[in-house]
Coordinates of C-alpha atoms and ligand atoms in Angstrom, one line a residue:
X1 CA 207.0 416.8 288.1
X2 CA 207.1 420.5 287.1
X3 CA 210.4 422.0 286.4
X4 CA 211.5 425.0 288.6
X5 CA 211.3 428.6 287.5
X6 CA 214.9 428.9 286.3
X7 CA 214.7 425.7 284.3
X8 CA 211.5 426.9 282.7
X9 CA 213.0 430.2 281.8
X10 CA 216.1 428.6 280.2
X11 CA 213.9 426.1 278.5
X12 CA 211.9 428.8 276.8
X13 CA 215.0 430.6 275.8
X14 CA 216.4 427.3 274.4
X15 CA 213.2 426.4 272.6
X16 CA 213.5 429.6 270.5
X17 CA 216.7 428.4 268.9
X18 CA 216.9 424.6 269.6
X19 CA 214.1 422.4 268.5
X20 CA 212.3 421.3 271.7
X21 CA 215.0 423.1 273.7
X22 CA 217.2 419.9 273.7
X23 CA 219.9 418.5 271.6
X24 CA 218.5 414.9 271.6
X25 CA 214.8 414.0 271.3
X26 CA 215.4 411.6 274.2
X27 CA 216.0 414.5 276.5
X28 CA 212.7 416.2 276.0
X29 CA 210.2 415.6 278.9
X30 CA 207.6 418.2 278.0
X31 CA 207.0 421.9 278.0
X32 CA 207.1 422.5 281.8
X33 CA 208.9 419.3 282.7
X34 CA 212.2 419.4 280.9
X35 CA 214.8 420.1 283.6
X36 CA 217.8 422.2 282.5
X37 CA 221.2 421.5 283.9
X38 CA 223.5 423.7 286.0
X39 CA 226.4 421.4 286.8
X40 CA 227.5 417.9 287.7
X41 CA 230.1 416.7 290.2
X42 CA 230.9 413.1 291.1
X43 CA 227.6 411.1 291.4
X44 CA 225.4 414.3 291.6
X45 CA 223.9 416.8 289.2
X46 CA 222.2 420.1 290.0
X47 CA 219.4 421.6 287.9
X48 CA 219.1 425.3 287.1
X49 CA 217.0 425.7 290.3
X50 CA 219.8 424.2 292.4
X51 CA 218.0 421.0 293.1
X52 CA 220.5 418.2 293.6
X53 CA 219.9 414.7 292.3
X54 CA 221.9 411.5 292.8
X55 CA 222.4 410.8 289.1
X56 CA 221.7 407.3 287.8
X57 CA 221.2 408.4 284.2
X58 CA 224.9 409.5 283.9
X59 CA 224.2 411.0 280.5
X60 CA 222.6 407.7 279.3
X61 CA 225.4 405.7 280.7
X62 CA 228.8 407.0 279.8
X63 CA 229.9 408.8 283.0
X64 CA 231.2 405.6 284.6
X65 CA 233.6 407.3 287.0
X66 CA 231.4 410.3 287.9
X67 CA 231.1 413.9 286.6
X68 CA 234.3 415.9 286.4
X69 CA 236.5 413.0 287.5
X70 CA 239.9 414.5 288.5
X71 CA 242.3 412.2 286.6
X72 CA 240.3 412.6 283.4
X73 CA 240.2 416.3 283.7
X74 CA 243.9 416.4 284.4
X75 CA 244.8 414.2 281.4
X76 CA 242.7 416.3 279.1
X77 CA 244.3 419.5 280.3
X78 CA 247.7 418.0 279.7
X79 CA 246.7 416.8 276.2
X80 CA 245.4 420.2 275.2
X81 CA 248.9 421.6 275.6
X82 CA 249.7 420.0 272.3
X83 CA 246.5 421.1 270.5
X84 CA 243.5 418.9 269.5
X85 CA 242.9 417.9 265.9
X86 CA 245.8 417.2 263.5
X87 CA 244.9 414.7 260.8
X88 CA 247.9 412.7 262.1
X89 CA 248.1 410.0 264.7
X90 CA 249.1 411.1 268.2
X91 CA 250.6 408.9 270.9
X92 CA 247.4 409.0 272.9
X93 CA 245.5 407.3 270.1
X94 CA 248.1 404.4 270.1
X95 CA 247.9 404.2 273.9
X96 CA 244.1 404.0 273.9
X97 CA 244.0 401.3 271.2
X98 CA 246.6 399.3 273.1
X99 CA 244.5 399.6 276.3
X100 CA 241.3 398.6 274.5
X101 CA 243.2 395.6 273.0
X102 CA 244.6 394.6 276.5
X103 CA 241.2 394.9 278.3
X104 CA 238.9 393.4 275.7
X105 CA 241.0 391.1 273.6
X106 CA 240.0 392.7 270.3
X107 CA 243.0 392.4 267.9
X108 CA 242.7 395.8 266.3
X109 CA 240.8 399.1 266.9
X110 CA 239.7 402.1 264.9
X111 CA 238.4 405.1 266.8
X112 CA 235.2 407.1 266.1
X113 CA 233.3 409.8 268.0
X114 CA 229.9 408.3 268.8
X115 CA 228.1 405.0 269.2
X116 CA 226.1 405.8 266.1
X117 CA 229.2 406.2 264.0
X118 CA 230.8 403.0 265.4
X119 CA 227.8 400.8 264.6
X120 CA 227.4 402.4 261.2
X121 CA 231.1 401.7 260.4
X122 CA 230.9 398.2 261.8
X123 CA 228.0 397.3 259.5
X124 CA 229.8 398.7 256.5
X125 CA 232.9 396.7 257.4
X126 CA 230.8 393.5 257.7
X127 CA 229.1 394.3 254.4
X128 CA 232.4 395.0 252.6
X129 CA 234.1 391.9 254.0
X130 CA 231.3 389.5 253.2
X131 CA 230.0 391.1 250.0
X132 CA 226.5 390.8 251.4
X133 CA 224.0 393.5 252.2
X134 CA 221.3 392.4 254.6
X135 CA 221.5 392.7 258.4
X136 CA 219.7 390.9 261.1
X137 CA 218.8 392.8 264.3
X138 CA 216.7 392.1 267.3
X139 CA 213.5 393.9 268.4
X140 CA 214.1 396.4 271.2
X141 CA 217.8 396.6 270.4
X142 CA 219.1 400.1 269.6
X143 CA 222.2 400.9 267.7
X144 CA 222.1 404.6 267.2
X145 CA 220.6 407.2 264.9
X146 CA 221.7 406.1 261.4
X147 CA 219.1 404.7 259.0
X148 CA 220.5 401.2 258.9
X149 CA 219.2 400.0 262.2
X150 CA 216.4 402.4 263.3
X151 CA 213.9 399.7 262.8
X152 CA 211.9 397.9 265.5
X153 CA 213.8 399.7 268.2
X154 CA 210.8 400.7 270.2
X155 CA 207.9 399.6 267.9
X156 CA 204.3 399.9 269.1
X157 CA 202.8 396.5 269.9
X158 CA 200.7 395.2 268.2
X159 CA 201.8 397.6 265.4
X160 CA 204.9 395.5 264.9
X161 CA 202.8 392.5 264.0
X162 CA 202.9 388.9 265.1
X163 CA 206.1 388.1 266.9
X164 CA 206.9 385.1 264.6
X165 CA 206.9 387.5 261.5
X166 CA 207.5 391.0 262.8
X167 CA 206.5 394.0 260.6
X168 CA 209.4 396.4 260.2
X169 CA 208.6 399.7 261.9
X170 CA 210.8 402.7 261.3
X171 CA 211.7 404.8 264.4
X172 CA 210.0 407.8 262.7
X173 CA 209.7 409.8 259.5
X174 CA 212.7 410.4 257.3
X175 CA 214.0 406.8 257.3
X176 CA 213.6 405.5 253.7
X177 CA 211.2 402.5 253.6
X178 CA 213.5 401.1 250.9
X179 CA 216.1 400.4 253.5
X180 CA 213.8 398.0 255.3
X181 CA 214.5 395.6 252.4
X182 CA 217.9 395.2 253.9
X183 CA 216.8 394.6 257.5
X184 CA 215.5 391.4 259.1
X185 CA 214.1 391.8 262.7
X186 CA 213.7 389.0 265.1
X187 CA 212.6 388.8 268.8
X188 CA 215.5 388.4 271.2
X189 CA 216.2 385.0 272.8
X190 CA 214.2 383.0 270.2
X191 CA 216.5 380.4 268.7
X192 CA 214.0 378.9 266.4
X193 CA 212.9 382.2 264.7
X194 CA 216.5 383.3 264.4
X195 CA 217.6 380.1 262.8
X196 CA 214.7 380.1 260.4
X197 CA 215.5 383.7 259.2
X198 CA 219.2 382.8 258.9
X199 CA 218.5 379.6 256.8
X200 CA 216.1 381.5 254.5
X201 CA 218.4 384.5 253.9
X202 CA 222.0 383.6 254.8
X203 CA 223.5 384.2 251.3
X204 CA 222.4 387.8 251.6
X205 CA 223.2 388.4 255.3
X206 CA 226.4 390.3 256.1
X207 CA 226.0 390.5 259.9
X208 CA 223.9 389.9 263.0
X209 CA 224.2 393.1 265.0
X210 CA 223.1 392.8 268.6
X211 CA 223.3 394.2 272.1
X212 CA 224.7 391.4 274.2
X213 CA 222.1 392.2 276.8
X214 CA 219.1 394.6 276.2
X215 CA 220.7 397.8 277.4
X216 CA 217.9 399.7 275.8
X217 CA 215.1 397.5 277.1
X218 CA 215.5 397.4 280.9
X219 CA 218.7 395.2 280.8
X220 CA 216.8 392.0 279.7
X221 CA 219.4 389.3 279.7
X222 CA 220.3 386.7 277.0
X223 CA 219.0 383.3 278.0
X224 CA 221.6 380.6 278.9
X225 CA 223.3 379.6 275.7
X226 CA 221.6 382.1 273.4
X227 CA 224.8 384.1 272.6
X228 CA 226.7 380.9 271.9
X229 CA 223.9 379.8 269.6
X230 CA 224.1 383.1 267.7
X231 CA 227.9 382.7 267.5
X232 CA 227.6 379.2 266.1
X233 CA 224.9 380.2 263.5
X234 CA 227.3 383.0 262.3
X235 CA 230.2 380.6 262.0
X236 CA 228.1 378.1 260.1
X237 CA 226.7 380.6 257.6
X238 CA 229.7 383.0 257.2
X239 CA 227.8 385.8 258.8
X240 CA 229.8 388.4 260.9
X241 CA 228.7 388.8 264.5
X242 CA 228.7 392.5 265.6
X243 CA 228.4 392.9 269.3
X244 CA 227.2 396.4 270.1
X245 CA 228.9 397.1 273.4
X246 CA 228.2 400.8 273.3
X247 CA 226.4 400.5 276.7
X248 CA 228.1 397.4 278.1
X249 CA 231.7 398.0 277.1
X250 CA 234.1 398.7 280.0
X251 CA 231.0 398.7 282.3
X252 CA 229.7 395.1 282.9
X253 CA 233.3 393.9 283.1
X254 CA 236.7 395.2 282.2
X255 CA 236.5 393.3 279.0
X256 CA 232.8 394.2 278.6
X257 CA 230.1 391.7 277.6
X258 CA 232.6 389.6 275.7
X259 CA 234.2 388.8 279.1
X260 CA 231.0 388.8 281.1
X261 CA 229.4 386.2 278.9
X262 CA 232.6 384.6 277.6
X263 CA 231.8 385.1 274.0
X264 CA 233.9 386.4 271.1
X265 CA 232.4 388.6 268.4
X266 CA 233.9 389.3 265.0
X267 CA 233.4 393.1 265.4
X268 CA 232.6 395.0 268.6
X269 CA 231.5 398.6 269.0
X270 CA 232.4 400.7 272.1
X271 CA 231.5 404.2 273.1
X272 CA 229.9 405.6 276.4
X273 CA 232.0 404.3 279.3
X274 CA 235.1 404.4 277.2
X275 CA 235.5 408.2 277.6
X276 CA 233.6 408.9 280.9
X277 CA 231.3 411.2 278.9
X278 CA 233.6 412.6 276.3
X279 CA 232.8 411.8 272.7
X280 CA 234.8 408.8 271.8
X281 CA 233.9 405.4 270.3
X282 CA 235.7 402.5 268.9
X283 CA 235.3 399.6 266.5
X284 CA 237.3 396.6 267.4
X285 CA 237.6 393.2 265.9
X286 CA 239.5 390.3 264.6
X287 CA 242.7 391.1 262.7
X288 CA 241.6 389.2 259.6
X289 CA 238.7 391.7 259.2
X290 CA 240.1 394.9 260.7
X291 CA 243.3 394.7 258.7
X292 CA 241.2 395.0 255.5
X293 CA 240.4 398.6 256.5
X294 CA 242.6 400.5 254.1
X295 CA 242.6 402.9 251.2
X296 CA 241.1 401.1 248.2
X297 CA 239.7 398.3 250.4
X298 CA 237.2 399.1 253.3
X299 CA 236.5 402.8 253.8
X300 CA 236.6 404.3 257.3
X301 CA 237.4 407.8 258.4
X302 CA 236.3 410.9 260.2
X303 CA 237.8 414.4 260.8
X304 CA 237.6 414.3 264.6
X305 CA 238.5 410.6 265.2
X306 CA 241.3 410.5 267.7
X307 CA 241.1 414.2 268.7
X308 CA 243.2 414.9 271.8
X309 CA 240.4 415.7 274.2
X310 CA 238.5 412.5 273.6
X311 CA 241.5 410.2 273.5
X312 CA 243.0 411.7 276.6
X313 CA 239.7 411.2 278.4
X314 CA 239.6 407.6 277.3
X315 CA 243.2 407.0 278.2
X316 CA 242.6 408.2 281.8
X317 CA 239.2 406.4 282.0
X318 CA 240.7 403.1 280.9
X319 CA 243.4 403.4 283.6
X320 CA 240.7 403.8 286.2
X321 CA 238.8 400.8 284.8
X322 CA 242.1 398.7 284.8
X323 CA 242.8 399.8 288.4
X324 CA 239.4 398.4 289.6
X325 CA 236.8 401.1 289.4
X326 CA 234.2 398.4 288.6
X327 CA 234.5 396.8 292.0
X328 CA 233.0 399.9 293.7
X329 CA 230.4 400.2 291.0
X330 CA 229.3 396.6 291.2
X331 CA 229.0 396.7 295.0
X332 CA 226.8 399.8 294.8
X333 CA 224.6 398.2 292.1
X334 CA 224.3 394.9 294.0
X335 CA 223.1 396.8 297.1
X336 CA 220.5 398.7 295.1
X337 CA 219.3 395.7 293.2
X338 CA 218.7 393.6 296.4
X339 CA 217.3 396.5 298.3
X340 CA 214.9 397.5 295.5
X341 CA 213.8 393.8 295.0
X342 CA 213.1 393.5 298.8
X343 CA 211.0 396.8 298.8
X344 CA 209.0 395.8 295.8
X345 CA 208.3 392.3 297.2
X346 CA 207.4 393.7 300.6
X347 CA 205.0 396.1 299.0
X348 CA 203.5 393.4 296.8
X349 CA 204.5 395.1 293.6
X350 CA 205.2 392.4 291.1
X351 CA 208.5 393.1 289.4
X352 CA 211.7 391.8 288.0
X353 CA 215.0 393.4 288.7
X354 CA 217.6 392.1 286.3
X355 CA 220.9 392.7 284.5
X356 CA 224.4 393.3 285.7
X357 CA 224.7 395.4 288.8
X358 CA 226.5 398.2 287.0
X359 CA 223.4 398.7 284.7
X360 CA 220.4 397.0 286.0
X361 CA 216.8 397.3 284.9
X362 CA 213.4 397.1 286.6
X363 CA 210.3 395.8 284.9
X364 CA 207.0 395.9 286.7
X365 CA 205.4 392.7 285.6
X366 CA 203.8 389.6 287.1
X367 CA 205.5 387.4 284.6
X368 CA 208.0 384.9 285.9
X369 CA 210.6 386.0 283.4
X370 CA 211.2 388.5 280.6
X371 CA 213.2 387.5 277.5
X372 CA 212.3 390.0 274.8
X373 CA 211.0 393.5 273.9
X374 CA 207.4 392.5 273.8
X375 CA 207.6 391.3 277.5
X376 CA 208.8 394.8 278.4
X377 CA 206.0 396.4 276.2
X378 CA 203.4 394.4 278.1
X379 CA 204.7 395.6 281.5
X380 CA 203.5 398.4 283.7
X381 CA 205.4 401.5 282.6
X382 CA 203.0 404.0 284.1
X383 CA 203.4 402.9 287.7
X384 CA 207.2 402.7 287.1
X385 CA 207.2 406.3 285.8
X386 CA 205.2 407.5 288.8
X387 CA 207.6 405.9 291.3
X388 CA 210.6 407.5 289.5
X389 CA 208.9 410.9 289.4
X390 CA 208.4 410.7 293.1
X391 CA 212.1 409.8 293.4
X392 CA 213.0 412.9 291.4
X393 CA 211.2 414.9 294.1
X394 CA 213.3 413.2 296.7
X395 CA 216.6 414.0 294.8
X396 CA 217.2 410.7 293.1
X397 CA 217.3 410.5 289.3
X398 CA 217.3 407.3 287.4
X399 CA 215.6 407.6 284.0
X400 CA 211.8 407.7 284.1
X401 CA 211.6 405.6 281.0
X402 CA 211.6 402.0 282.3
X403 CA 213.6 400.8 279.2
X404 CA 216.6 402.7 280.5
X405 CA 218.8 400.9 283.0
X406 CA 220.0 402.4 286.3
X407 CA 223.6 403.3 285.6
X408 CA 226.1 403.3 288.5
X409 CA 229.3 405.3 288.7
X410 CA 232.4 405.0 290.8
X411 CA 231.4 408.2 292.6
X412 CA 228.2 406.8 294.1
X413 CA 228.7 406.1 297.8
X414 CA 227.3 403.7 300.3
X415 CA 225.6 406.6 302.0
X416 CA 223.9 407.4 298.6
X417 CA 222.7 403.8 298.4
X418 CA 221.1 404.0 301.9
X419 CA 219.4 407.3 301.0
X420 CA 218.2 405.9 297.6
X421 CA 216.7 402.8 299.2
X422 CA 214.8 404.9 301.8
X423 CA 213.6 407.2 299.1
X424 CA 212.5 404.2 297.0
X425 CA 210.6 402.7 299.9
X426 CA 208.8 406.0 300.4
X427 CA 208.1 406.5 296.7
X428 CA 206.6 403.0 296.3
X429 CA 204.4 403.3 299.3
X430 CA 203.2 406.8 298.1
X431 CA 202.4 405.5 294.6
X432 CA 200.6 402.2 295.5
X433 CA 198.6 403.8 298.3
Ligands
PLP501 C1 223.7 399.9 272.3 C2 223.8 401.3 271.7 N1 224.4 401.4 270.5 C3 224.6 402.6 269.9 C4 224.1 403.8 270.5 C5 224.3 405.1 269.9 O1 225.3 405.8 270.6 P1 225.5 407.4 270.4 O2 224.3 408.0 271.1 O3 226.8 407.7 271.1 O4 225.5 407.7 269.0 C6 223.5 403.7 271.8 C7 223.1 404.9 272.5 O5 222.4 404.8 273.5 C8 223.4 402.4 272.4 O6 222.8 402.3 273.6

């Protein structure tokens, strides 16, 4: 889909001073295709040419309540009366930490600004606490833009080698190859391979860092018992389990994936839905580990951590989550999931629609099940992208990259769902014709 004239003009202006005209490589869709934003409100966004879209990208997940949600805006406005950044703890910070503790069960919390920071800190905490340096991660799991984990996030297949012994592929240039010596990558949901790697390396392994479900690979779910298996391996070998809940936290359940899957990690990272789109993240965990974060022990800091705008946004967002915002979100997601499944079946497009209703994924595949990144890699991304581009033209915007789930907000209405399903039906018929 071509962007409109005003988007194109603004894109060219932006490209002069911003590489690719965007502030994240993931937002670049091509020279005449990158849409530029005018505004967002509730479940909708408008591009520069005043085209309206029902927004299922939600800024890659965070805007769980909807754009410009009134109670969030109000609390931020109130907070700004006292200023923003102090290098001293404000009451909002205490309140947010208490609410995170109450909702998720983590004993203690430190705040950060982004998911990248949170996972970087969590890894350092695990390394410091265990005195070990290596980390185990899973193929297709993404933990942000630091060098520690930008390995085998979206590797080309077969470039990443044989699945039983994956070759470590950096996400791009600038990531020192030396760091790959500290990373072990394993396919998701494979108990045997994980156990082998743990047995061979456990004395050097500080942590297993994982997304509880594959929020960066079409919401592929953990198989029955897999998370418990990882938990028990960690316990047996003194490895810390870091659950990266940057996408799932406060979204798949009030207590995030720990509640959804009934699992307890040693350290948990949150961001996205925590602040309804404002930059805030958190590292939570067990008291015995978190209480070691202190001067002269485990280092952790940041100038903007706990700034008033972000914590006020989180404070108000968590109140809405506590009050039941996820009920509306889940109902909308369930309706879309079953409607989309029915349409794809009826049109004989082999597909799997999976994941929690608040962030479900669609994979076009004739396989009976998908369990790991390589299953996604073997699926039909081109047809998926064509269907989504057709949806863009109809005013519906999930991400066109099939790895990205459909994110639902509390602002999406039942009427939106009916519209989306009609549009999806038309789009599928148009593309498979
Ligand atoms: C699971 C996960 N961890 C970490 C990150 C990085 O978060 P941020 O983009 O806020 O740095 C992301 C971002 O999408 C993510 O999905």
